[in-house]
Amino acid sequence: PNVPRWQEPELQRALERALRVREGARRLLPACSRPEQALETTKTLVLCDARVVAAGGELQRRQEARLRGARRPSDAGPGAERVPCRGTVCISGMEGPGAGRDFELKVELYSAGLPGGGAQGSTPKKLATRLSTSLGRSSGRRARAAMEGGPGSPPGTGGTGALPLPPPGVPCPQFQLLAHAALSLAQVHDGFRTHDLVIAADEQSPCWVPLYGRMCCRLAARPSCMDTPAATGTLRLQAPGAEGPSGPPLFCVLRGPGLLCYGSAGEA
């Protein structure tokens, strides 16, 4: 894909920022004295690992795309591969520029148990109530691919094992996969829809939380023709009843459902 070069410094800064935050979380984790602190720090590590792998993989894909684009036509064989553009994880949601027909969005729900009794004994019940009321809110959703291997490795396929959380030797909560779902372009809709969750854990798991087995979300798609000009050219207006065009020619751009008219091509 033809990626604007100005986007790469921004992606590089995001990668460096995630590395700094991850390093700070690693240093903070051994100093956590309360289970709640260790849980929040571990969540930060998981998110930073996902951002590092996603940003590093995207930088590598863009470099490979430029190398393929720099080759001569005679260098490419008849079966030259085409790598689809992957989505980028954002704070407000997930965007997938240039998604093809095989687009698939994987949503995975993880849980981590806190040791101890007393007030924490009702934690699963409280978490179940919170999940049932917040899974449909965009601010409460966390969608990420399971990380397997180092940077550049393909995303996981939804295994049931706990996520590896470095550094080794430091006790920290283990996140366990509870449920997952896969959405495709067939689920695109104007409003919110309910989707079934595939339960990946059982009641014997220490991180088990009672689930309703469904999630509510909205998957939206926007055709590329809405943002890129479909056609450009010169247009002459003809007044009703006139025998020929009247007025100066206009330079017009057809973009999405609208026709944009300018006095000259330089104004477009």
PDB file of C-alpha atoms in Angstrom:
ATOM      1  CA  PRO A   1       0.000   0.000   0.000  1.00  0.00           C
ATOM      2  CA  ASN A   2       1.062   3.539  -0.670  1.00  0.00           C
ATOM      3  CA  VAL A   3       1.612   4.937   2.846  1.00  0.00           C
ATOM      4  CA  PRO A   4       2.316   8.670   3.303  1.00  0.00           C
ATOM      5  CA  ARG A   5       5.821   9.169   4.654  1.00  0.00           C
ATOM      6  CA  TRP A   6       4.595  11.730   7.192  1.00  0.00           C
ATOM      7  CA  GLN A   7       2.767   8.994   9.071  1.00  0.00           C
ATOM      8  CA  GLU A   8       5.947   7.079   9.904  1.00  0.00           C
ATOM      9  CA  PRO A   9       7.440   9.590  12.398  1.00  0.00           C
ATOM     10  CA  GLU A  10       4.118   9.539  14.241  1.00  0.00           C
ATOM     11  CA  LEU A  11       4.160   5.736  14.317  1.00  0.00           C
ATOM     12  CA  GLN A  12       7.789   5.767  15.464  1.00  0.00           C
ATOM     13  CA  ARG A  13       6.947   8.137  18.317  1.00  0.00           C
ATOM     14  CA  ALA A  14       4.059   5.890  19.366  1.00  0.00           C
ATOM     15  CA  LEU A  15       6.425   2.905  19.428  1.00  0.00           C
ATOM     16  CA  GLU A  16       9.014   4.765  21.518  1.00  0.00           C
ATOM     17  CA  ARG A  17       6.321   5.981  23.921  1.00  0.00           C
ATOM     18  CA  ALA A  18       4.997   2.436  24.400  1.00  0.00           C
ATOM     19  CA  LEU A  19       8.533   1.180  25.054  1.00  0.00           C
ATOM     20  CA  ARG A  20       9.103   3.827  27.723  1.00  0.00           C
ATOM     21  CA  VAL A  21       5.808   3.100  29.453  1.00  0.00           C
ATOM     22  CA  ARG A  22       6.477  -0.645  29.347  1.00  0.00           C
ATOM     23  CA  GLU A  23       9.929  -0.188  30.869  1.00  0.00           C
ATOM     24  CA  GLY A  24       8.456   1.943  33.659  1.00  0.00           C
ATOM     25  CA  ALA A  25       5.786  -0.675  34.366  1.00  0.00           C
ATOM     26  CA  ARG A  26       8.408  -3.416  34.539  1.00  0.00           C
ATOM     27  CA  ARG A  27      10.356  -1.475  37.143  1.00  0.00           C
ATOM     28  CA  LEU A  28       7.208  -0.677  39.101  1.00  0.00           C
ATOM     29  CA  LEU A  29       5.848  -4.236  39.221  1.00  0.00           C
ATOM     30  CA  PRO A  30       8.368  -5.643  41.775  1.00  0.00           C
ATOM     31  CA  ALA A  31       7.619  -2.699  44.089  1.00  0.00           C
ATOM     32  CA  CYS A  32       3.841  -3.270  44.154  1.00  0.00           C
ATOM     33  CA  SER A  33       2.746  -4.195  47.679  1.00  0.00           C
ATOM     34  CA  ARG A  34      -1.014  -4.481  47.067  1.00  0.00           C
ATOM     35  CA  PRO A  35      -2.799  -6.903  44.691  1.00  0.00           C
ATOM     36  CA  GLU A  36      -4.745  -4.040  43.100  1.00  0.00           C
ATOM     37  CA  GLN A  37      -1.511  -2.225  42.264  1.00  0.00           C
ATOM     38  CA  ALA A  38       0.008  -5.351  40.728  1.00  0.00           C
ATOM     39  CA  LEU A  39      -3.136  -5.906  38.659  1.00  0.00           C
ATOM     40  CA  GLU A  40      -3.133  -2.377  37.218  1.00  0.00           C
ATOM     41  CA  THR A  41       0.601  -2.560  36.484  1.00  0.00           C
ATOM     42  CA  THR A  42       0.169  -5.925  34.778  1.00  0.00           C
ATOM     43  CA  LYS A  43      -2.648  -4.538  32.637  1.00  0.00           C
ATOM     44  CA  THR A  44      -0.314  -1.726  31.580  1.00  0.00           C
ATOM     45  CA  LEU A  45       2.339  -4.277  30.621  1.00  0.00           C
ATOM     46  CA  VAL A  46      -0.137  -6.280  28.528  1.00  0.00           C
ATOM     47  CA  LEU A  47      -1.390  -3.201  26.673  1.00  0.00           C
ATOM     48  CA  CYS A  48       2.129  -1.876  26.079  1.00  0.00           C
ATOM     49  CA  ASP A  49       3.275  -5.248  24.743  1.00  0.00           C
ATOM     50  CA  ALA A  50       0.361  -5.220  22.299  1.00  0.00           C
ATOM     51  CA  ARG A  51       1.153  -1.669  21.179  1.00  0.00           C
ATOM     52  CA  VAL A  52       4.857  -2.442  20.730  1.00  0.00           C
ATOM     53  CA  VAL A  53       4.152  -5.539  18.629  1.00  0.00           C
ATOM     54  CA  ALA A  54       1.481  -3.742  16.567  1.00  0.00           C
ATOM     55  CA  ALA A  55       3.610  -0.641  15.914  1.00  0.00           C
ATOM     56  CA  GLY A  56       6.760  -2.645  15.204  1.00  0.00           C
ATOM     57  CA  GLY A  57       4.914  -4.965  12.852  1.00  0.00           C
ATOM     58  CA  GLU A  58       3.310  -2.047  11.023  1.00  0.00           C
ATOM     59  CA  LEU A  59       6.698  -0.356  10.536  1.00  0.00           C
ATOM     60  CA  GLN A  60       8.102  -3.597   9.155  1.00  0.00           C
ATOM     61  CA  ARG A  61       5.146  -4.071   6.787  1.00  0.00           C
ATOM     62  CA  ARG A  62       5.516  -0.527   5.471  1.00  0.00           C
ATOM     63  CA  GLN A  63       9.221  -1.061   4.864  1.00  0.00           C
ATOM     64  CA  GLU A  64       8.499  -4.286   2.984  1.00  0.00           C
ATOM     65  CA  ALA A  65       5.782  -2.524   0.961  1.00  0.00           C
ATOM     66  CA  ARG A  66       8.245   0.188  -0.095  1.00  0.00           C
ATOM     67  CA  LEU A  67      10.788  -2.432  -1.089  1.00  0.00           C
ATOM     68  CA  ARG A  68       8.206  -4.241  -3.201  1.00  0.00           C
ATOM     69  CA  GLY A  69       7.133  -0.957  -4.777  1.00  0.00           C
ATOM     70  CA  ALA A  70      10.738  -0.090  -5.629  1.00  0.00           C
ATOM     71  CA  ARG A  71      11.235  -3.282  -7.632  1.00  0.00           C
ATOM     72  CA  ARG A  72      11.057  -3.218 -11.394  1.00  0.00           C
ATOM     73  CA  PRO A  73       8.008  -4.853 -12.994  1.00  0.00           C
ATOM     74  CA  SER A  74      10.280  -7.547 -14.448  1.00  0.00           C
ATOM     75  CA  ASP A  75      11.523  -8.459 -10.955  1.00  0.00           C
ATOM     76  CA  ALA A  76       8.103  -9.592  -9.770  1.00  0.00           C
ATOM     77  CA  GLY A  77       7.026 -13.064 -10.758  1.00  0.00           C
ATOM     78  CA  PRO A  78       3.560 -13.951 -12.026  1.00  0.00           C
ATOM     79  CA  GLY A  79       2.503 -14.954  -8.520  1.00  0.00           C
ATOM     80  CA  ALA A  80       3.660 -11.806  -6.726  1.00  0.00           C
ATOM     81  CA  GLU A  81       2.079 -11.760  -3.286  1.00  0.00           C
ATOM     82  CA  ARG A  82      -0.123  -8.918  -2.102  1.00  0.00           C
ATOM     83  CA  VAL A  83      -0.112  -8.235   1.630  1.00  0.00           C
ATOM     84  CA  PRO A  84      -3.442  -6.848   2.929  1.00  0.00           C
ATOM     85  CA  CYS A  85      -3.422  -3.750   5.113  1.00  0.00           C
ATOM     86  CA  ARG A  86      -4.004  -4.559   8.784  1.00  0.00           C
ATOM     87  CA  GLY A  87      -5.941  -2.513  11.316  1.00  0.00           C
ATOM     88  CA  THR A  88      -4.314  -0.218  13.837  1.00  0.00           C
ATOM     89  CA  VAL A  89      -5.289  -0.229  17.478  1.00  0.00           C
ATOM     90  CA  CYS A  90      -6.508   3.167  18.722  1.00  0.00           C
ATOM     91  CA  ILE A  91      -7.651   4.441  22.099  1.00  0.00           C
ATOM     92  CA  SER A  92     -11.128   5.249  20.812  1.00  0.00           C
ATOM     93  CA  GLY A  93     -11.598   2.009  18.918  1.00  0.00           C
ATOM     94  CA  MET A  94     -10.171   0.085  16.006  1.00  0.00           C
ATOM     95  CA  GLU A  95      -9.695   1.305  12.440  1.00  0.00           C
ATOM     96  CA  GLY A  96      -8.886  -0.844   9.444  1.00  0.00           C
ATOM     97  CA  PRO A  97      -7.891   1.187   6.375  1.00  0.00           C
ATOM     98  CA  GLY A  98      -8.100  -0.726   3.132  1.00  0.00           C
ATOM     99  CA  ALA A  99      -9.855  -3.762   4.623  1.00  0.00           C
ATOM    100  CA  GLY A 100     -10.518  -6.530   2.106  1.00  0.00           C
ATOM    101  CA  ARG A 101     -13.292  -9.069   1.849  1.00  0.00           C
ATOM    102  CA  ASP A 102     -11.471 -11.353   4.286  1.00  0.00           C
ATOM    103  CA  PHE A 103     -11.461  -8.674   7.015  1.00  0.00           C
ATOM    104  CA  GLU A 104     -11.904 -10.153  10.483  1.00  0.00           C
ATOM    105  CA  LEU A 105     -11.969  -8.392  13.849  1.00  0.00           C
ATOM    106  CA  LYS A 106     -11.173 -10.618  16.818  1.00  0.00           C
ATOM    107  CA  VAL A 107     -12.490  -9.551  20.217  1.00  0.00           C
ATOM    108  CA  GLU A 108     -11.054 -11.325  23.248  1.00  0.00           C
ATOM    109  CA  LEU A 109     -12.070 -10.931  26.896  1.00  0.00           C
ATOM    110  CA  TYR A 110      -9.483 -11.585  29.605  1.00  0.00           C
ATOM    111  CA  SER A 111      -9.688 -11.825  33.386  1.00  0.00           C
ATOM    112  CA  ALA A 112      -7.157 -11.922  36.224  1.00  0.00           C
ATOM    113  CA  GLY A 113      -7.900 -13.187  39.723  1.00  0.00           C
ATOM    114  CA  LEU A 114      -6.757 -11.417  42.886  1.00  0.00           C
ATOM    115  CA  PRO A 115      -5.620 -13.532  45.854  1.00  0.00           C
ATOM    116  CA  GLY A 116      -7.098 -13.024  49.294  1.00  0.00           C
ATOM    117  CA  GLY A 117     -10.487 -13.262  50.954  1.00  0.00           C
ATOM    118  CA  GLY A 118     -12.823 -11.015  52.858  1.00  0.00           C
ATOM    119  CA  ALA A 119     -13.853  -8.041  50.768  1.00  0.00           C
ATOM    120  CA  GLN A 120     -12.224  -9.560  47.700  1.00  0.00           C
ATOM    121  CA  GLY A 121     -14.372 -12.676  47.909  1.00  0.00           C
ATOM    122  CA  SER A 122     -17.160 -10.946  46.017  1.00  0.00           C
ATOM    123  CA  THR A 123     -14.826  -9.681  43.264  1.00  0.00           C
ATOM    124  CA  PRO A 124     -16.098 -12.115  40.557  1.00  0.00           C
ATOM    125  CA  LYS A 125     -19.711 -11.162  41.309  1.00  0.00           C
ATOM    126  CA  LYS A 126     -18.942  -7.439  41.170  1.00  0.00           C
ATOM    127  CA  LEU A 127     -16.965  -7.915  37.962  1.00  0.00           C
ATOM    128  CA  ALA A 128     -19.821  -9.875  36.381  1.00  0.00           C
ATOM    129  CA  THR A 129     -22.233  -7.046  37.176  1.00  0.00           C
ATOM    130  CA  ARG A 130     -19.835  -4.496  35.763  1.00  0.00           C
ATOM    131  CA  LEU A 131     -19.274  -6.531  32.600  1.00  0.00           C
ATOM    132  CA  SER A 132     -22.996  -6.962  31.993  1.00  0.00           C
ATOM    133  CA  THR A 133     -23.516  -3.197  32.052  1.00  0.00           C
ATOM    134  CA  SER A 134     -20.381  -1.967  30.297  1.00  0.00           C
ATOM    135  CA  LEU A 135     -19.574  -4.367  27.471  1.00  0.00           C
ATOM    136  CA  GLY A 136     -21.694  -2.288  25.126  1.00  0.00           C
ATOM    137  CA  ARG A 137     -19.847   0.947  25.893  1.00  0.00           C
ATOM    138  CA  SER A 138     -16.975   1.967  23.684  1.00  0.00           C
ATOM    139  CA  SER A 139     -15.097   3.374  26.671  1.00  0.00           C
ATOM    140  CA  GLY A 140     -15.274   0.031  28.446  1.00  0.00           C
ATOM    141  CA  ARG A 141     -14.251  -2.298  25.628  1.00  0.00           C
ATOM    142  CA  ARG A 142     -10.765  -3.658  25.225  1.00  0.00           C
ATOM    143  CA  ALA A 143     -10.107  -5.504  21.991  1.00  0.00           C
ATOM    144  CA  ARG A 144      -6.631  -6.855  21.386  1.00  0.00           C
ATOM    145  CA  ALA A 145      -5.015  -9.822  19.724  1.00  0.00           C
ATOM    146  CA  ALA A 146      -3.275 -12.455  21.847  1.00  0.00           C
ATOM    147  CA  MET A 147       0.467 -11.852  21.697  1.00  0.00           C
ATOM    148  CA  GLU A 148       2.554 -14.912  20.872  1.00  0.00           C
ATOM    149  CA  GLY A 149       6.273 -14.639  20.376  1.00  0.00           C
ATOM    150  CA  GLY A 150       8.297 -11.476  19.916  1.00  0.00           C
ATOM    151  CA  PRO A 151       7.765  -8.349  17.810  1.00  0.00           C
ATOM    152  CA  GLY A 152       6.728  -9.111  14.266  1.00  0.00           C
ATOM    153  CA  SER A 153       5.111 -12.431  15.153  1.00  0.00           C
ATOM    154  CA  PRO A 154       1.598 -13.034  13.848  1.00  0.00           C
ATOM    155  CA  PRO A 155      -1.229 -12.460  16.287  1.00  0.00           C
ATOM    156  CA  GLY A 156      -2.574 -15.404  18.213  1.00  0.00           C
ATOM    157  CA  THR A 157      -5.598 -17.385  17.270  1.00  0.00           C
ATOM    158  CA  GLY A 158      -7.383 -17.230  20.563  1.00  0.00           C
ATOM    159  CA  GLY A 159      -5.656 -19.860  22.702  1.00  0.00           C
ATOM    160  CA  THR A 160      -6.800 -20.499  26.218  1.00  0.00           C
ATOM    161  CA  GLY A 161      -3.415 -20.145  27.900  1.00  0.00           C
ATOM    162  CA  ALA A 162      -2.394 -17.234  30.067  1.00  0.00           C
ATOM    163  CA  LEU A 163      -0.567 -14.353  28.424  1.00  0.00           C
ATOM    164  CA  PRO A 164       3.207 -14.277  29.029  1.00  0.00           C
ATOM    165  CA  LEU A 165       3.955 -11.286  31.213  1.00  0.00           C
ATOM    166  CA  PRO A 166       7.641 -10.315  31.612  1.00  0.00           C
ATOM    167  CA  PRO A 167       9.870  -9.918  33.487  1.00  0.00           C
ATOM    168  CA  PRO A 168      10.337 -13.539  34.599  1.00  0.00           C
ATOM    169  CA  GLY A 169      10.726 -14.234  38.280  1.00  0.00           C
ATOM    170  CA  VAL A 170       8.481 -11.355  39.366  1.00  0.00           C
ATOM    171  CA  PRO A 171       5.101 -12.477  40.779  1.00  0.00           C
ATOM    172  CA  CYS A 172       2.239 -10.821  38.944  1.00  0.00           C
ATOM    173  CA  PRO A 173      -1.390 -11.577  38.082  1.00  0.00           C
ATOM    174  CA  GLN A 174      -1.954 -13.876  35.123  1.00  0.00           C
ATOM    175  CA  PHE A 175      -4.596 -12.887  32.597  1.00  0.00           C
ATOM    176  CA  GLN A 176      -6.710 -15.792  31.357  1.00  0.00           C
ATOM    177  CA  LEU A 177      -8.804 -15.807  28.188  1.00  0.00           C
ATOM    178  CA  LEU A 178     -12.496 -16.040  29.138  1.00  0.00           C
ATOM    179  CA  ALA A 179     -14.270 -15.627  25.809  1.00  0.00           C
ATOM    180  CA  HIS A 180     -13.716 -14.460  22.261  1.00  0.00           C
ATOM    181  CA  ALA A 181     -15.654 -13.546  19.128  1.00  0.00           C
ATOM    182  CA  ALA A 182     -14.852 -12.852  15.480  1.00  0.00           C
ATOM    183  CA  LEU A 183     -16.607 -10.162  13.432  1.00  0.00           C
ATOM    184  CA  SER A 184     -16.476  -9.826   9.648  1.00  0.00           C
ATOM    185  CA  LEU A 185     -17.919  -7.447   7.080  1.00  0.00           C
ATOM    186  CA  ALA A 186     -21.169  -9.415   7.264  1.00  0.00           C
ATOM    187  CA  GLN A 187     -21.722  -7.945  10.738  1.00  0.00           C
ATOM    188  CA  VAL A 188     -21.481  -4.321   9.546  1.00  0.00           C
ATOM    189  CA  HIS A 189     -24.641  -2.466  10.569  1.00  0.00           C
ATOM    190  CA  ASP A 190     -25.891   1.076  11.149  1.00  0.00           C
ATOM    191  CA  GLY A 191     -26.744   0.389  14.793  1.00  0.00           C
ATOM    192  CA  PHE A 192     -25.602  -1.745  17.699  1.00  0.00           C
ATOM    193  CA  ARG A 193     -25.992  -5.502  17.462  1.00  0.00           C
ATOM    194  CA  THR A 194     -25.669  -8.423  19.849  1.00  0.00           C
ATOM    195  CA  HIS A 195     -23.025 -11.035  19.036  1.00  0.00           C
ATOM    196  CA  ASP A 196     -22.417 -14.435  20.615  1.00  0.00           C
ATOM    197  CA  LEU A 197     -19.243 -15.021  22.617  1.00  0.00           C
ATOM    198  CA  VAL A 198     -17.339 -18.298  22.434  1.00  0.00           C
ATOM    199  CA  ILE A 199     -16.595 -19.254  26.040  1.00  0.00           C
ATOM    200  CA  ALA A 200     -12.955 -20.363  26.334  1.00  0.00           C
ATOM    201  CA  ALA A 201     -12.751 -21.021  30.106  1.00  0.00           C
ATOM    202  CA  ASP A 202     -14.773 -23.035  32.615  1.00  0.00           C
ATOM    203  CA  GLU A 203     -15.812 -22.697  36.223  1.00  0.00           C
ATOM    204  CA  GLN A 204     -12.669 -24.491  37.382  1.00  0.00           C
ATOM    205  CA  SER A 205     -10.469 -21.644  36.187  1.00  0.00           C
ATOM    206  CA  PRO A 206      -9.191 -19.377  38.998  1.00  0.00           C
ATOM    207  CA  CYS A 207     -10.053 -16.383  36.822  1.00  0.00           C
ATOM    208  CA  TRP A 208     -13.581 -17.551  36.011  1.00  0.00           C
ATOM    209  CA  VAL A 209     -16.287 -14.885  35.856  1.00  0.00           C
ATOM    210  CA  PRO A 210     -19.952 -15.708  35.079  1.00  0.00           C
ATOM    211  CA  LEU A 211     -20.762 -14.393  31.606  1.00  0.00           C
ATOM    212  CA  TYR A 212     -24.005 -13.982  29.704  1.00  0.00           C
ATOM    213  CA  GLY A 213     -22.338 -15.275  26.548  1.00  0.00           C
ATOM    214  CA  ARG A 214     -23.078 -12.209  24.418  1.00  0.00           C
ATOM    215  CA  MET A 215     -21.623  -8.795  23.711  1.00  0.00           C
ATOM    216  CA  CYS A 216     -23.121  -5.655  22.207  1.00  0.00           C
ATOM    217  CA  CYS A 217     -21.131  -3.518  19.780  1.00  0.00           C
ATOM    218  CA  ARG A 218     -21.368  -1.615  16.513  1.00  0.00           C
ATOM    219  CA  LEU A 219     -19.155  -2.462  13.546  1.00  0.00           C
ATOM    220  CA  ALA A 220     -19.106   0.299  10.936  1.00  0.00           C
ATOM    221  CA  ALA A 221     -17.521   0.368   7.480  1.00  0.00           C
ATOM    222  CA  ARG A 222     -16.874   3.300   5.163  1.00  0.00           C
ATOM    223  CA  PRO A 223     -16.250   2.757   1.428  1.00  0.00           C
ATOM    224  CA  SER A 224     -12.989   4.189   0.143  1.00  0.00           C
ATOM    225  CA  CYS A 225     -14.890   6.124  -2.537  1.00  0.00           C
ATOM    226  CA  MET A 226     -16.272   8.344   0.238  1.00  0.00           C
ATOM    227  CA  ASP A 227     -12.797   9.758   0.895  1.00  0.00           C
ATOM    228  CA  THR A 228     -11.015   9.498  -2.456  1.00  0.00           C
ATOM    229  CA  PRO A 229     -12.124  11.236  -5.668  1.00  0.00           C
ATOM    230  CA  ALA A 230     -13.880   8.816  -8.018  1.00  0.00           C
ATOM    231  CA  ALA A 231     -13.673  11.116 -11.048  1.00  0.00           C
ATOM    232  CA  THR A 232     -12.492  14.621 -11.980  1.00  0.00           C
ATOM    233  CA  GLY A 233     -13.105  16.764 -15.015  1.00  0.00           C
ATOM    234  CA  THR A 234     -14.467  19.952 -16.523  1.00  0.00           C
ATOM    235  CA  LEU A 235     -18.177  20.704 -16.428  1.00  0.00           C
ATOM    236  CA  ARG A 236     -20.147  23.385 -18.245  1.00  0.00           C
ATOM    237  CA  LEU A 237     -23.537  24.464 -16.935  1.00  0.00           C
ATOM    238  CA  GLN A 238     -26.496  24.923 -19.227  1.00  0.00           C
ATOM    239  CA  ALA A 239     -29.382  27.053 -18.029  1.00  0.00           C
ATOM    240  CA  PRO A 240     -32.936  25.790 -18.620  1.00  0.00           C
ATOM    241  CA  GLY A 241     -34.120  26.846 -22.058  1.00  0.00           C
ATOM    242  CA  ALA A 242     -30.636  27.832 -23.245  1.00  0.00           C
ATOM    243  CA  GLU A 243     -29.284  26.430 -26.487  1.00  0.00           C
ATOM    244  CA  GLY A 244     -25.722  25.978 -25.217  1.00  0.00           C
ATOM    245  CA  PRO A 245     -23.515  26.134 -22.141  1.00  0.00           C
ATOM    246  CA  SER A 246     -23.555  29.384 -20.223  1.00  0.00           C
ATOM    247  CA  GLY A 247     -20.874  30.737 -17.930  1.00  0.00           C
ATOM    248  CA  PRO A 248     -17.254  29.698 -17.463  1.00  0.00           C
ATOM    249  CA  PRO A 249     -16.301  26.014 -17.210  1.00  0.00           C
ATOM    250  CA  LEU A 250     -16.025  24.496 -13.734  1.00  0.00           C
ATOM    251  CA  PHE A 251     -13.510  21.966 -12.480  1.00  0.00           C
ATOM    252  CA  CYS A 252     -15.501  19.251 -10.678  1.00  0.00           C
ATOM    253  CA  VAL A 253     -14.554  16.415  -8.347  1.00  0.00           C
ATOM    254  CA  LEU A 254     -16.902  13.485  -7.705  1.00  0.00           C
ATOM    255  CA  ARG A 255     -16.313  12.285  -4.139  1.00  0.00           C
ATOM    256  CA  GLY A 256     -18.782  10.031  -2.381  1.00  0.00           C
ATOM    257  CA  PRO A 257     -22.359  11.211  -2.911  1.00  0.00           C
ATOM    258  CA  GLY A 258     -21.337  14.824  -3.614  1.00  0.00           C
ATOM    259  CA  LEU A 259     -20.079  16.739  -6.634  1.00  0.00           C
ATOM    260  CA  LEU A 260     -17.596  19.466  -5.665  1.00  0.00           C
ATOM    261  CA  CYS A 261     -17.231  22.334  -8.145  1.00  0.00           C
ATOM    262  CA  TYR A 262     -14.325  24.801  -8.317  1.00  0.00           C
ATOM    263  CA  GLY A 263     -13.414  27.704 -10.536  1.00  0.00           C
ATOM    264  CA  SER A 264     -10.143  26.027 -11.530  1.00  0.00           C
ATOM    265  CA  ALA A 265      -8.156  22.889 -10.835  1.00  0.00           C
ATOM    266  CA  GLY A 266      -5.836  24.849  -8.555  1.00  0.00           C
ATOM    267  CA  GLU A 267      -8.695  25.589  -6.150  1.00  0.00           C
ATOM    268  CA  ALA A 268      -9.553  21.920  -5.669  1.00  0.00           C
TER     269      ALA A 268
END
